[in-house]
């Protein structure tokens, strides 16, 4: 009798384990889908590309990790393109809309270190040529700033400060529109300087100028 109870209990536990395993797999699948959707958003795509840049800068990054980041970013770009395609099929193309791209850092190491340290990100959209041939791109910049509130763990809460800058389409070289080129371009005119002063603040803007001057 005891053996029968033991076997029954074992069967119950095995059934529960199987159910938990299925539930865990569903949760992991849902998490992967949520992460993929986020990576296809403006912030998600920019952060995905920045993760690649951070890994590339670090000489200790394992090659497998870098390859995985590149694969994830490729999926993010595909998902972003799909989102744009589905949206335009439903609502039509709007001026300034298009395929989403992240702004790479550029070729100025000092500025690159500053942008990575301040977590300054940039994205822009490129419309299909058969729908629109714009004279400028709108670059969406963002960086984290403290809200002044503290969470339950005693950590300062952050929010991303945002700014939008217009730059001529000629600034895009091949498939790249770098943060370096965007900042250098807009710091050459009064309106752009005013926008960047609000976005960076006096101290950070001074550091940006100094980095570009090197």
Coordinates of C-alpha atoms in Angstrom, one line a residue:
X1 CA 0.0 0.0 0.0
X2 CA 2.8 2.4 0.9
X3 CA 4.5 1.6 -2.4
X4 CA 1.3 2.4 -4.3
X5 CA 1.0 5.8 -2.4
X6 CA 4.6 6.5 -3.2
X7 CA 4.2 5.7 -6.9
X8 CA 1.0 7.8 -7.0
X9 CA 2.8 10.7 -5.4
X10 CA 5.7 10.3 -7.8
X11 CA 3.3 10.4 -10.7
X12 CA 1.7 13.6 -9.3
X13 CA 5.1 15.2 -8.9
X14 CA 6.2 14.2 -12.4
X15 CA 3.0 15.7 -13.9
X16 CA 3.5 18.9 -11.9
X17 CA 7.1 19.1 -13.1
X18 CA 6.0 18.6 -16.7
X19 CA 3.3 21.4 -16.3
X20 CA 5.9 23.7 -14.7
X21 CA 8.3 23.0 -17.6
X22 CA 5.7 23.9 -20.2
X23 CA 4.8 27.1 -18.2
X24 CA 8.4 28.1 -18.0
X25 CA 8.9 27.5 -21.7
X26 CA 5.9 29.7 -22.5
X27 CA 7.2 32.4 -20.1
X28 CA 10.7 32.3 -21.8
X29 CA 9.1 32.5 -25.2
X30 CA 6.9 35.5 -24.2
X31 CA 10.0 37.2 -22.7
X32 CA 12.0 36.6 -25.9
X33 CA 9.1 38.1 -28.0
X34 CA 8.8 41.1 -25.7
X35 CA 12.5 41.7 -25.9
X36 CA 12.4 41.4 -29.7
X37 CA 9.5 43.9 -29.9
X38 CA 11.4 46.3 -27.6
X39 CA 14.6 46.0 -29.6
X40 CA 12.6 47.1 -32.7
X41 CA 11.6 50.4 -31.0
X42 CA 13.5 53.7 -31.2
X43 CA 15.2 53.2 -27.8
X44 CA 15.5 49.5 -28.2
X45 CA 17.3 49.7 -31.6
X46 CA 19.6 52.4 -30.4
X47 CA 20.5 50.5 -27.2
X48 CA 21.0 47.3 -29.3
X49 CA 23.5 49.0 -31.5
X50 CA 25.3 50.7 -28.5
X51 CA 25.7 47.2 -26.9
X52 CA 27.6 46.2 -30.1
X53 CA 29.8 49.3 -29.9
X54 CA 30.5 48.7 -26.2
X55 CA 31.5 45.1 -26.9
X56 CA 33.6 46.2 -29.9
X57 CA 35.5 48.7 -27.8
X58 CA 36.2 46.2 -25.0
X59 CA 39.2 44.0 -26.0
X60 CA 38.0 41.3 -23.6
X61 CA 34.7 40.7 -25.3
X62 CA 34.5 37.1 -26.4
X63 CA 33.9 36.8 -30.2
X64 CA 30.8 34.6 -29.6
X65 CA 29.2 37.4 -27.5
X66 CA 29.8 40.0 -30.2
X67 CA 28.4 37.7 -32.9
X68 CA 25.3 37.1 -30.7
X69 CA 24.8 40.9 -30.3
X70 CA 25.1 41.3 -34.1
X71 CA 22.5 38.6 -34.6
X72 CA 20.1 40.2 -32.1
X73 CA 20.6 43.6 -33.8
X74 CA 19.9 42.2 -37.2
X75 CA 16.7 40.7 -35.9
X76 CA 15.8 44.1 -34.3
X77 CA 16.3 45.9 -37.7
X78 CA 14.1 43.2 -39.4
X79 CA 11.4 43.7 -36.7
X80 CA 11.6 47.5 -37.0
X81 CA 11.3 47.2 -40.8
X82 CA 8.3 44.9 -40.4
X83 CA 6.6 47.3 -38.0
X84 CA 7.1 50.2 -40.4
X85 CA 5.8 48.1 -43.4
X86 CA 2.7 47.0 -41.5
X87 CA 2.0 50.5 -40.2
X88 CA 2.2 52.0 -43.7
X89 CA 0.0 49.3 -45.2
X90 CA -2.7 50.2 -42.6
X91 CA -2.3 54.0 -42.4
X92 CA -0.2 55.0 -45.3
X93 CA 3.2 56.6 -45.4
X94 CA 3.7 59.9 -43.5
X95 CA 6.4 62.4 -44.4
X96 CA 9.5 61.9 -42.3
X97 CA 8.6 58.3 -41.6
X98 CA 10.6 55.3 -42.8
X99 CA 12.9 52.5 -41.9
X100 CA 14.6 52.9 -38.5
X101 CA 18.3 53.1 -38.1
X102 CA 20.7 53.7 -35.2
X103 CA 23.4 56.4 -35.4
X104 CA 26.9 54.9 -34.9
X105 CA 29.4 56.8 -32.9
X106 CA 31.9 58.0 -35.5
X107 CA 35.6 58.3 -35.9
X108 CA 36.6 60.6 -32.9
X109 CA 37.7 58.4 -30.0
X110 CA 37.5 61.1 -27.4
X111 CA 33.9 62.0 -28.4
X112 CA 33.0 58.3 -28.6
X113 CA 34.1 57.8 -25.0
X114 CA 32.1 60.8 -23.9
X115 CA 29.0 59.6 -25.8
X116 CA 29.3 56.1 -24.3
X117 CA 29.8 57.5 -20.8
X118 CA 26.8 59.8 -21.0
X119 CA 24.8 57.1 -22.9
X120 CA 23.8 59.5 -25.7
X121 CA 21.9 57.6 -28.3
X122 CA 20.6 58.6 -31.7
X123 CA 18.2 57.2 -34.3
X124 CA 16.7 58.4 -37.6
X125 CA 14.3 57.1 -40.3
X126 CA 14.9 56.7 -44.0
X127 CA 11.8 56.6 -46.2
X128 CA 11.7 54.3 -49.3
X129 CA 12.9 56.2 -52.3
X130 CA 9.7 55.4 -54.2
X131 CA 7.6 57.1 -51.5
X132 CA 9.7 60.1 -50.5
X133 CA 13.0 61.8 -51.3
X134 CA 13.6 64.0 -48.3
X135 CA 16.1 66.9 -48.1
X136 CA 16.8 66.2 -44.5
X137 CA 16.7 63.5 -41.8
X138 CA 15.3 64.1 -38.3
X139 CA 17.7 62.6 -35.8
X140 CA 16.2 61.6 -32.4
X141 CA 18.7 62.0 -29.6
X142 CA 18.3 60.8 -26.1
X143 CA 20.3 60.5 -22.8
X144 CA 19.4 59.5 -19.3
X145 CA 18.9 62.2 -16.6
X146 CA 17.8 61.8 -13.0
X147 CA 14.2 62.5 -12.1
X148 CA 14.9 63.4 -8.5
X149 CA 12.9 60.5 -7.2
X150 CA 14.4 57.5 -5.5
X151 CA 13.0 53.9 -5.8
X152 CA 12.5 51.3 -3.1
X153 CA 16.1 50.2 -3.4
X154 CA 17.4 53.7 -2.8
X155 CA 18.5 54.1 -6.4
X156 CA 17.9 57.4 -8.3
X157 CA 15.2 57.0 -10.9
X158 CA 16.2 58.0 -14.5
X159 CA 14.3 59.2 -17.5
X160 CA 15.6 59.7 -21.0
X161 CA 15.8 63.4 -22.1
X162 CA 15.0 63.8 -25.8
X163 CA 15.8 66.2 -28.6
X164 CA 15.2 66.1 -32.4
X165 CA 17.7 67.6 -34.8
X166 CA 17.3 68.1 -38.6
X167 CA 20.4 67.4 -40.7
X168 CA 20.9 67.4 -44.5
X169 CA 20.6 64.0 -46.2
X170 CA 24.0 64.5 -47.7
X171 CA 25.5 64.0 -44.2
X172 CA 24.7 60.3 -44.4
X173 CA 27.7 58.4 -45.8
X174 CA 26.6 55.1 -47.3
X175 CA 24.4 53.6 -44.7
X176 CA 25.8 55.5 -41.7
X177 CA 24.8 58.8 -40.2
X178 CA 27.2 59.1 -37.2
X179 CA 26.6 61.0 -34.0
X180 CA 29.9 62.8 -34.6
X181 CA 28.6 64.2 -37.9
X182 CA 25.2 65.1 -36.5
X183 CA 26.7 67.0 -33.6
X184 CA 29.4 68.7 -35.7
X185 CA 26.8 69.8 -38.2
X186 CA 24.3 71.3 -35.8
X187 CA 26.9 73.0 -33.6
X188 CA 27.7 75.1 -36.7
X189 CA 24.4 77.0 -36.6
X190 CA 22.7 79.0 -33.9
X191 CA 19.5 77.0 -33.7
X192 CA 21.3 73.7 -33.5
X193 CA 23.6 75.1 -30.8
X194 CA 20.6 76.3 -28.8
X195 CA 18.9 72.9 -29.1
X196 CA 22.1 71.0 -28.0
X197 CA 22.7 73.4 -25.1
X198 CA 19.2 72.5 -23.8
X199 CA 19.9 68.8 -24.4
X200 CA 23.4 68.5 -23.0
X201 CA 23.6 71.3 -20.5
X202 CA 26.5 73.7 -20.3
X203 CA 29.2 71.4 -18.9
X204 CA 28.5 68.4 -21.2
X205 CA 28.1 70.6 -24.2
X206 CA 31.5 72.2 -23.5
X207 CA 33.0 68.6 -23.3
X208 CA 31.4 67.8 -26.7
X209 CA 32.9 70.9 -28.3
X210 CA 36.3 70.1 -26.9
X211 CA 36.1 66.5 -28.1
X212 CA 35.1 67.7 -31.6
X213 CA 38.0 70.2 -31.7
X214 CA 40.6 67.5 -31.2

